[in-house]
Amino acid sequence: MNSLRTLIAAFAVLCCAAAAAANPLRIGIAAEPYPPFTIKQSNGQWSGFEVELVRKLCQRLKQNCQIAEVSWDGIIPALNSKKIDVIFNSMSITPEREKVIAFSLPYYYTASEFVGPKGQKTVLSPAGLKGKTLGVQSATTNANFLKKYYGAGSVIRYYNTQDELNADLVAGRVDLMLLDALAASDFLGGKDGSGLESKGLAPKDPLFGPGIGAGLRKADTALKQQFDQAILQLRADGSFDAIQKKYFKVNISPDAK
């Protein structure tokens, strides 16, 4: 009897493994790279903080995961139409997004930062930036923040990718940009950012939400529970710290807020 039970259990494991291989979990990231979170290598392979982290999560979940490229503007519709199964691409948890998708627990949190030309005196209040041209990546919490607080007095330009925005700031076509502070640090440390500097952090605001989470369909409650548990495990056993230290000099764990 024990032998029979062992055989049945082994068969069940094999069946589950085969099902996972046949139906991989499609991890949606924007086709436009967002270093150091998502980086596309010359051979077409993806790397970066979020790519490495989600692969570790998939290992913990014993899931066969595949990276699926989607346009950022269409990433939520792609999730709800079942073209992808999970969004893992620096998506802030906000009440507006929670109306249409579910989120895992936050897996990282960073502030937002204004960046502009070196030596240029800047007052970051709406009155101080009146008449200035501000750049921001579209469909982000940063875009929502600028629209709400600076839209009345400043010109706001929206960009599909951060790289396009970076280039326009370097070229002087915008006066300031607002972006994730970690992405700002990476950009300012490169040669393209040598003539730019941080102008200060945006104040904490409910529009920014509690952090960054994995986006899931509302119906996928079991998958959400699995991601929540795996995220907590990686934070508890040191795996998260080991990965973040490869990319960042500061602690971006939600626990460090």
mmCIF file of C-alpha atoms in Angstrom:
data_model
loop_
_atom_site.group_PDB
_atom_site.id
_atom_site.type_symbol
_atom_site.label_atom_id
_atom_site.label_comp_id
_atom_site.label_asym_id
_atom_site.label_seq_id
_atom_site.Cartn_x
_atom_site.Cartn_y
_atom_site.Cartn_z
ATOM 1 C CA MET A 1 0.000 0.000 0.000
ATOM 2 C CA ASN A 2 2.814 2.416 0.891
ATOM 3 C CA SER A 3 4.520 1.654 -2.421
ATOM 4 C CA LEU A 4 1.307 2.372 -4.283
ATOM 5 C CA ARG A 5 0.891 5.687 -2.492
ATOM 6 C CA THR A 6 4.485 6.596 -3.309
ATOM 7 C CA LEU A 7 3.899 5.832 -6.980
ATOM 8 C CA ILE A 8 0.703 7.879 -7.025
ATOM 9 C CA ALA A 9 2.441 10.849 -5.373
ATOM 10 C CA ALA A 10 5.346 10.638 -7.793
ATOM 11 C CA PHE A 11 2.944 10.492 -10.731
ATOM 12 C CA ALA A 12 1.099 13.562 -9.435
ATOM 13 C CA VAL A 13 4.363 15.507 -9.196
ATOM 14 C CA LEU A 14 5.299 14.527 -12.735
ATOM 15 C CA CYS A 15 1.867 15.539 -14.010
ATOM 16 C CA CYS A 16 2.088 18.919 -12.298
ATOM 17 C CA ALA A 17 5.586 19.491 -13.664
ATOM 18 C CA ALA A 18 4.421 18.585 -17.163
ATOM 19 C CA ALA A 19 1.433 20.931 -16.867
ATOM 20 C CA ALA A 20 3.683 23.781 -15.705
ATOM 21 C CA ALA A 21 6.035 23.195 -18.624
ATOM 22 C CA ALA A 22 3.135 23.059 -21.081
ATOM 23 C CA ASN A 23 1.511 26.190 -19.643
ATOM 24 C CA PRO A 24 4.280 28.576 -18.598
ATOM 25 C CA LEU A 25 3.475 31.601 -16.488
ATOM 26 C CA ARG A 26 3.857 34.581 -18.811
ATOM 27 C CA ILE A 27 5.583 37.468 -17.018
ATOM 28 C CA GLY A 28 4.756 40.751 -18.727
ATOM 29 C CA ILE A 29 7.355 43.514 -18.907
ATOM 30 C CA ALA A 30 7.418 46.592 -21.104
ATOM 31 C CA ALA A 31 9.222 46.112 -24.408
ATOM 32 C CA GLU A 32 11.009 49.383 -23.670
ATOM 33 C CA PRO A 33 13.920 48.657 -21.257
ATOM 34 C CA TYR A 34 13.944 50.427 -17.897
ATOM 35 C CA PRO A 35 17.488 50.035 -16.510
ATOM 36 C CA PRO A 36 18.497 48.860 -13.998
ATOM 37 C CA PHE A 37 15.124 47.182 -13.418
ATOM 38 C CA THR A 38 14.776 45.647 -16.870
ATOM 39 C CA ILE A 39 17.716 45.507 -19.290
ATOM 40 C CA LYS A 40 17.637 43.975 -22.767
ATOM 41 C CA GLN A 41 20.945 42.447 -23.813
ATOM 42 C CA SER A 42 22.266 42.566 -27.375
ATOM 43 C CA ASN A 43 21.297 38.906 -27.793
ATOM 44 C CA GLY A 44 17.673 39.676 -26.942
ATOM 45 C CA GLN A 45 17.804 38.201 -23.448
ATOM 46 C CA TRP A 46 16.478 40.162 -20.478
ATOM 47 C CA SER A 47 18.291 40.907 -17.243
ATOM 48 C CA GLY A 48 18.074 43.475 -14.455
ATOM 49 C CA PHE A 49 16.784 43.690 -10.914
ATOM 50 C CA GLU A 50 13.153 42.839 -11.623
ATOM 51 C CA VAL A 51 13.985 40.103 -14.117
ATOM 52 C CA GLU A 52 16.322 38.416 -11.654
ATOM 53 C CA LEU A 53 13.844 38.827 -8.799
ATOM 54 C CA VAL A 54 10.870 37.398 -10.681
ATOM 55 C CA ARG A 55 12.934 34.421 -11.812
ATOM 56 C CA LYS A 56 13.804 33.769 -8.178
ATOM 57 C CA LEU A 57 10.138 34.025 -7.266
ATOM 58 C CA CYS A 58 9.234 31.589 -10.018
ATOM 59 C CA GLN A 59 11.808 29.126 -8.697
ATOM 60 C CA ARG A 60 10.243 29.424 -5.254
ATOM 61 C CA LEU A 61 6.794 28.828 -6.790
ATOM 62 C CA LYS A 62 8.138 25.929 -8.888
ATOM 63 C CA GLN A 63 6.705 27.653 -11.953
ATOM 64 C CA ASN A 64 8.028 27.642 -15.492
ATOM 65 C CA CYS A 65 8.023 31.370 -16.256
ATOM 66 C CA GLN A 66 8.628 33.134 -19.547
ATOM 67 C CA ILE A 67 9.292 36.836 -20.113
ATOM 68 C CA ALA A 68 6.707 38.373 -22.473
ATOM 69 C CA GLU A 69 7.309 41.809 -23.979
ATOM 70 C CA VAL A 70 4.309 44.164 -24.059
ATOM 71 C CA SER A 71 3.975 47.893 -24.699
ATOM 72 C CA TRP A 72 3.748 49.773 -21.414
ATOM 73 C CA ASP A 73 0.547 51.579 -22.401
ATOM 74 C CA GLY A 74 -1.117 48.254 -23.169
ATOM 75 C CA ILE A 75 0.241 46.154 -20.324
ATOM 76 C CA ILE A 76 -2.920 46.166 -18.147
ATOM 77 C CA PRO A 77 -5.217 45.325 -21.085
ATOM 78 C CA ALA A 78 -2.781 42.540 -22.012
ATOM 79 C CA LEU A 79 -3.125 41.112 -18.500
ATOM 80 C CA ASN A 80 -6.914 41.248 -18.424
ATOM 81 C CA SER A 81 -7.198 39.776 -21.931
ATOM 82 C CA LYS A 82 -4.956 36.872 -20.809
ATOM 83 C CA LYS A 83 -2.088 37.631 -23.169
ATOM 84 C CA ILE A 84 0.127 37.679 -20.071
ATOM 85 C CA ASP A 85 -0.408 36.292 -16.573
ATOM 86 C CA VAL A 86 1.566 38.657 -14.335
ATOM 87 C CA ILE A 87 2.846 42.238 -14.650
ATOM 88 C CA PHE A 88 6.291 42.560 -13.088
ATOM 89 C CA ASN A 89 7.527 45.922 -14.294
ATOM 90 C CA SER A 90 7.817 48.665 -11.657
ATOM 91 C CA MET A 91 4.058 49.195 -11.514
ATOM 92 C CA SER A 92 3.015 51.290 -8.531
ATOM 93 C CA ILE A 93 0.063 50.076 -6.486
ATOM 94 C CA THR A 94 -2.642 52.752 -6.730
ATOM 95 C CA PRO A 95 -6.382 52.859 -5.976
ATOM 96 C CA GLU A 96 -7.083 53.630 -9.631
ATOM 97 C CA ARG A 97 -5.257 50.526 -10.846
ATOM 98 C CA GLU A 98 -6.749 48.398 -8.078
ATOM 99 C CA LYS A 99 -10.147 48.997 -9.654
ATOM 100 C CA VAL A 100 -9.165 46.879 -12.646
ATOM 101 C CA ILE A 101 -6.409 44.502 -11.446
ATOM 102 C CA ALA A 102 -5.141 42.935 -8.235
ATOM 103 C CA PHE A 103 -1.674 43.437 -6.779
ATOM 104 C CA SER A 104 0.694 41.309 -4.776
ATOM 105 C CA LEU A 105 2.290 42.672 -1.650
ATOM 106 C CA PRO A 106 4.819 45.412 -2.503
ATOM 107 C CA TYR A 107 8.200 44.016 -3.498
ATOM 108 C CA TYR A 108 10.033 47.357 -3.552
ATOM 109 C CA TYR A 109 9.527 51.027 -2.808
ATOM 110 C CA THR A 110 11.421 54.141 -3.907
ATOM 111 C CA ALA A 111 10.748 57.853 -3.950
ATOM 112 C CA SER A 112 10.370 60.010 -7.067
ATOM 113 C CA GLU A 113 13.028 62.573 -7.974
ATOM 114 C CA PHE A 114 13.266 65.732 -10.049
ATOM 115 C CA VAL A 115 16.308 65.977 -12.332
ATOM 116 C CA GLY A 116 17.524 69.026 -14.249
ATOM 117 C CA PRO A 117 20.626 70.869 -15.505
ATOM 118 C CA LYS A 118 23.512 71.407 -13.086
ATOM 119 C CA GLY A 119 23.824 74.833 -11.525
ATOM 120 C CA GLN A 120 20.289 75.870 -12.351
ATOM 121 C CA LYS A 121 18.473 77.191 -9.277
ATOM 122 C CA THR A 122 15.160 75.381 -8.929
ATOM 123 C CA VAL A 123 12.202 75.827 -6.599
ATOM 124 C CA LEU A 124 10.129 72.667 -6.822
ATOM 125 C CA SER A 125 6.793 74.128 -5.774
ATOM 126 C CA PRO A 126 4.053 74.546 -8.408
ATOM 127 C CA ALA A 127 4.624 78.302 -8.231
ATOM 128 C CA GLY A 128 8.375 77.845 -8.582
ATOM 129 C CA LEU A 129 7.994 75.733 -11.716
ATOM 130 C CA LYS A 130 5.303 77.881 -13.310
ATOM 131 C CA GLY A 131 5.971 78.184 -17.035
ATOM 132 C CA LYS A 132 8.573 75.399 -17.015
ATOM 133 C CA THR A 133 8.369 72.385 -19.312
ATOM 134 C CA LEU A 134 8.319 69.176 -17.288
ATOM 135 C CA GLY A 135 8.875 65.729 -18.777
ATOM 136 C CA VAL A 136 7.550 62.434 -17.453
ATOM 137 C CA GLN A 137 6.935 58.895 -18.671
ATOM 138 C CA SER A 138 3.267 58.445 -19.529
ATOM 139 C CA ALA A 139 0.885 56.115 -17.673
ATOM 140 C CA THR A 140 2.881 56.326 -14.436
ATOM 141 C CA THR A 141 2.201 57.629 -10.933
ATOM 142 C CA ASN A 142 4.788 60.325 -11.648
ATOM 143 C CA ALA A 143 2.641 61.475 -14.576
ATOM 144 C CA ASN A 144 -0.443 61.560 -12.351
ATOM 145 C CA PHE A 145 1.456 63.569 -9.728
ATOM 146 C CA LEU A 146 2.666 66.200 -12.209
ATOM 147 C CA LYS A 147 -0.746 66.496 -13.821
ATOM 148 C CA LYS A 148 -2.489 67.048 -10.477
ATOM 149 C CA TYR A 149 -0.085 69.501 -8.870
ATOM 150 C CA TYR A 150 1.753 71.156 -11.787
ATOM 151 C CA GLY A 151 -0.637 70.860 -14.734
ATOM 152 C CA ALA A 152 -2.230 74.262 -14.224
ATOM 153 C CA GLY A 153 0.971 76.293 -14.433
ATOM 154 C CA SER A 154 3.566 74.143 -16.188
ATOM 155 C CA VAL A 155 3.778 72.507 -19.595
ATOM 156 C CA ILE A 156 3.883 68.743 -19.138
ATOM 157 C CA ARG A 157 5.252 66.495 -21.864
ATOM 158 C CA TYR A 158 4.520 62.795 -21.739
ATOM 159 C CA TYR A 159 6.911 60.172 -23.129
ATOM 160 C CA ASN A 160 6.426 56.527 -24.032
ATOM 161 C CA THR A 161 9.875 55.564 -22.735
ATOM 162 C CA GLN A 162 12.282 56.909 -20.145
ATOM 163 C CA ASP A 163 15.112 56.842 -22.697
ATOM 164 C CA GLU A 164 13.219 59.283 -24.927
ATOM 165 C CA LEU A 165 12.658 61.581 -21.983
ATOM 166 C CA ASN A 166 16.310 61.369 -20.916
ATOM 167 C CA ALA A 167 17.408 62.368 -24.413
ATOM 168 C CA ASP A 168 15.080 65.377 -24.506
ATOM 169 C CA LEU A 169 16.297 66.599 -21.114
ATOM 170 C CA VAL A 170 19.929 66.317 -22.216
ATOM 171 C CA ALA A 171 19.039 68.208 -25.417
ATOM 172 C CA GLY A 172 17.297 70.963 -23.454
ATOM 173 C CA ARG A 173 13.826 70.306 -24.839
ATOM 174 C CA VAL A 174 12.432 69.982 -21.314
ATOM 175 C CA ASP A 175 13.511 71.878 -18.209
ATOM 176 C CA LEU A 176 13.066 69.120 -15.630
ATOM 177 C CA MET A 177 11.958 65.531 -15.475
ATOM 178 C CA LEU A 178 10.361 63.466 -12.728
ATOM 179 C CA LEU A 179 11.277 59.786 -12.458
ATOM 180 C CA ASP A 180 11.981 56.990 -10.019
ATOM 181 C CA ALA A 181 14.881 57.961 -7.747
ATOM 182 C CA LEU A 182 16.801 54.737 -8.408
ATOM 183 C CA ALA A 183 16.496 55.117 -12.159
ATOM 184 C CA ALA A 184 17.614 58.732 -11.714
ATOM 185 C CA SER A 185 20.700 57.616 -9.790
ATOM 186 C CA ASP A 186 21.642 55.171 -12.535
ATOM 187 C CA PHE A 187 21.156 57.788 -15.268
ATOM 188 C CA LEU A 188 23.058 60.530 -13.443
ATOM 189 C CA GLY A 189 25.955 58.148 -12.917
ATOM 190 C CA GLY A 190 26.365 57.666 -16.672
ATOM 191 C CA LYS A 191 27.990 59.925 -19.247
ATOM 192 C CA ASP A 192 24.646 61.155 -20.623
ATOM 193 C CA GLY A 193 23.729 62.496 -17.202
ATOM 194 C CA SER A 194 27.018 64.278 -16.539
ATOM 195 C CA GLY A 195 25.512 67.734 -17.095
ATOM 196 C CA LEU A 196 22.491 67.037 -14.905
ATOM 197 C CA GLU A 197 21.812 66.737 -11.198
ATOM 198 C CA SER A 198 19.121 65.899 -8.692
ATOM 199 C CA LYS A 199 16.900 68.841 -7.848
ATOM 200 C CA GLY A 200 15.216 67.063 -4.959
ATOM 201 C CA LEU A 201 12.649 64.406 -4.132
ATOM 202 C CA ALA A 202 8.943 64.771 -4.705
ATOM 203 C CA PRO A 203 7.006 64.812 -1.415
ATOM 204 C CA LYS A 204 5.254 61.641 -0.321
ATOM 205 C CA ASP A 205 1.731 61.588 -1.674
ATOM 206 C CA PRO A 206 -1.130 59.047 -1.816
ATOM 207 C CA LEU A 207 -0.861 59.163 -5.607
ATOM 208 C CA PHE A 208 2.435 57.252 -5.351
ATOM 209 C CA GLY A 209 0.832 54.418 -3.395
ATOM 210 C CA PRO A 210 2.499 51.959 -0.976
ATOM 211 C CA GLY A 211 5.104 50.705 -3.413
ATOM 212 C CA ILE A 212 5.624 48.456 -6.411
ATOM 213 C CA GLY A 213 3.718 45.193 -6.733
ATOM 214 C CA ALA A 214 3.110 42.392 -9.198
ATOM 215 C CA GLY A 215 -0.090 42.958 -11.158
ATOM 216 C CA LEU A 216 -2.495 40.043 -11.448
ATOM 217 C CA ARG A 217 -6.017 39.415 -12.654
ATOM 218 C CA LYS A 218 -8.603 39.823 -9.910
ATOM 219 C CA ALA A 219 -9.838 36.280 -10.484
ATOM 220 C CA ASP A 220 -6.385 34.759 -9.901
ATOM 221 C CA THR A 221 -6.652 34.786 -6.109
ATOM 222 C CA ALA A 222 -4.597 31.614 -5.621
ATOM 223 C CA LEU A 223 -1.745 32.992 -7.737
ATOM 224 C CA LYS A 224 -1.810 36.247 -5.751
ATOM 225 C CA GLN A 225 -1.529 34.289 -2.495
ATOM 226 C CA GLN A 226 1.408 32.330 -3.907
ATOM 227 C CA PHE A 227 3.211 35.515 -4.975
ATOM 228 C CA ASP A 228 2.546 37.172 -1.621
ATOM 229 C CA GLN A 229 3.984 34.201 0.241
ATOM 230 C CA ALA A 230 7.016 33.928 -2.042
ATOM 231 C CA ILE A 231 7.758 37.668 -1.743
ATOM 232 C CA LEU A 232 7.667 37.446 2.049
ATOM 233 C CA GLN A 233 9.917 34.381 1.986
ATOM 234 C CA LEU A 234 12.525 36.070 -0.230
ATOM 235 C CA ARG A 235 12.550 39.114 2.044
ATOM 236 C CA ALA A 236 12.866 36.914 5.149
ATOM 237 C CA ASP A 237 15.600 34.540 3.961
ATOM 238 C CA GLY A 238 17.957 37.183 2.549
ATOM 239 C CA SER A 239 17.373 36.381 -1.126
ATOM 240 C CA PHE A 240 15.854 39.798 -1.813
ATOM 241 C CA ASP A 241 18.783 41.600 -0.189
ATOM 242 C CA ALA A 242 21.291 39.539 -2.160
ATOM 243 C CA ILE A 243 19.625 40.545 -5.436
ATOM 244 C CA GLN A 244 19.085 44.229 -4.639
ATOM 245 C CA LYS A 245 22.700 44.702 -3.554
ATOM 246 C CA LYS A 246 23.823 43.766 -7.069
ATOM 247 C CA TYR A 247 22.007 46.794 -8.464
ATOM 248 C CA PHE A 248 21.515 49.438 -5.779
ATOM 249 C CA LYS A 249 23.444 51.170 -3.019
ATOM 250 C CA VAL A 250 20.325 51.826 -0.954
ATOM 251 C CA ASN A 251 17.762 49.496 0.573
ATOM 252 C CA ILE A 252 14.597 49.457 -1.531
ATOM 253 C CA SER A 253 12.734 46.859 0.504
ATOM 254 C CA PRO A 254 9.232 48.027 1.521
ATOM 255 C CA ASP A 255 10.364 47.332 5.086
ATOM 256 C CA ALA A 256 12.924 50.154 4.794
ATOM 257 C CA LYS A 257 10.407 52.945 4.228
#
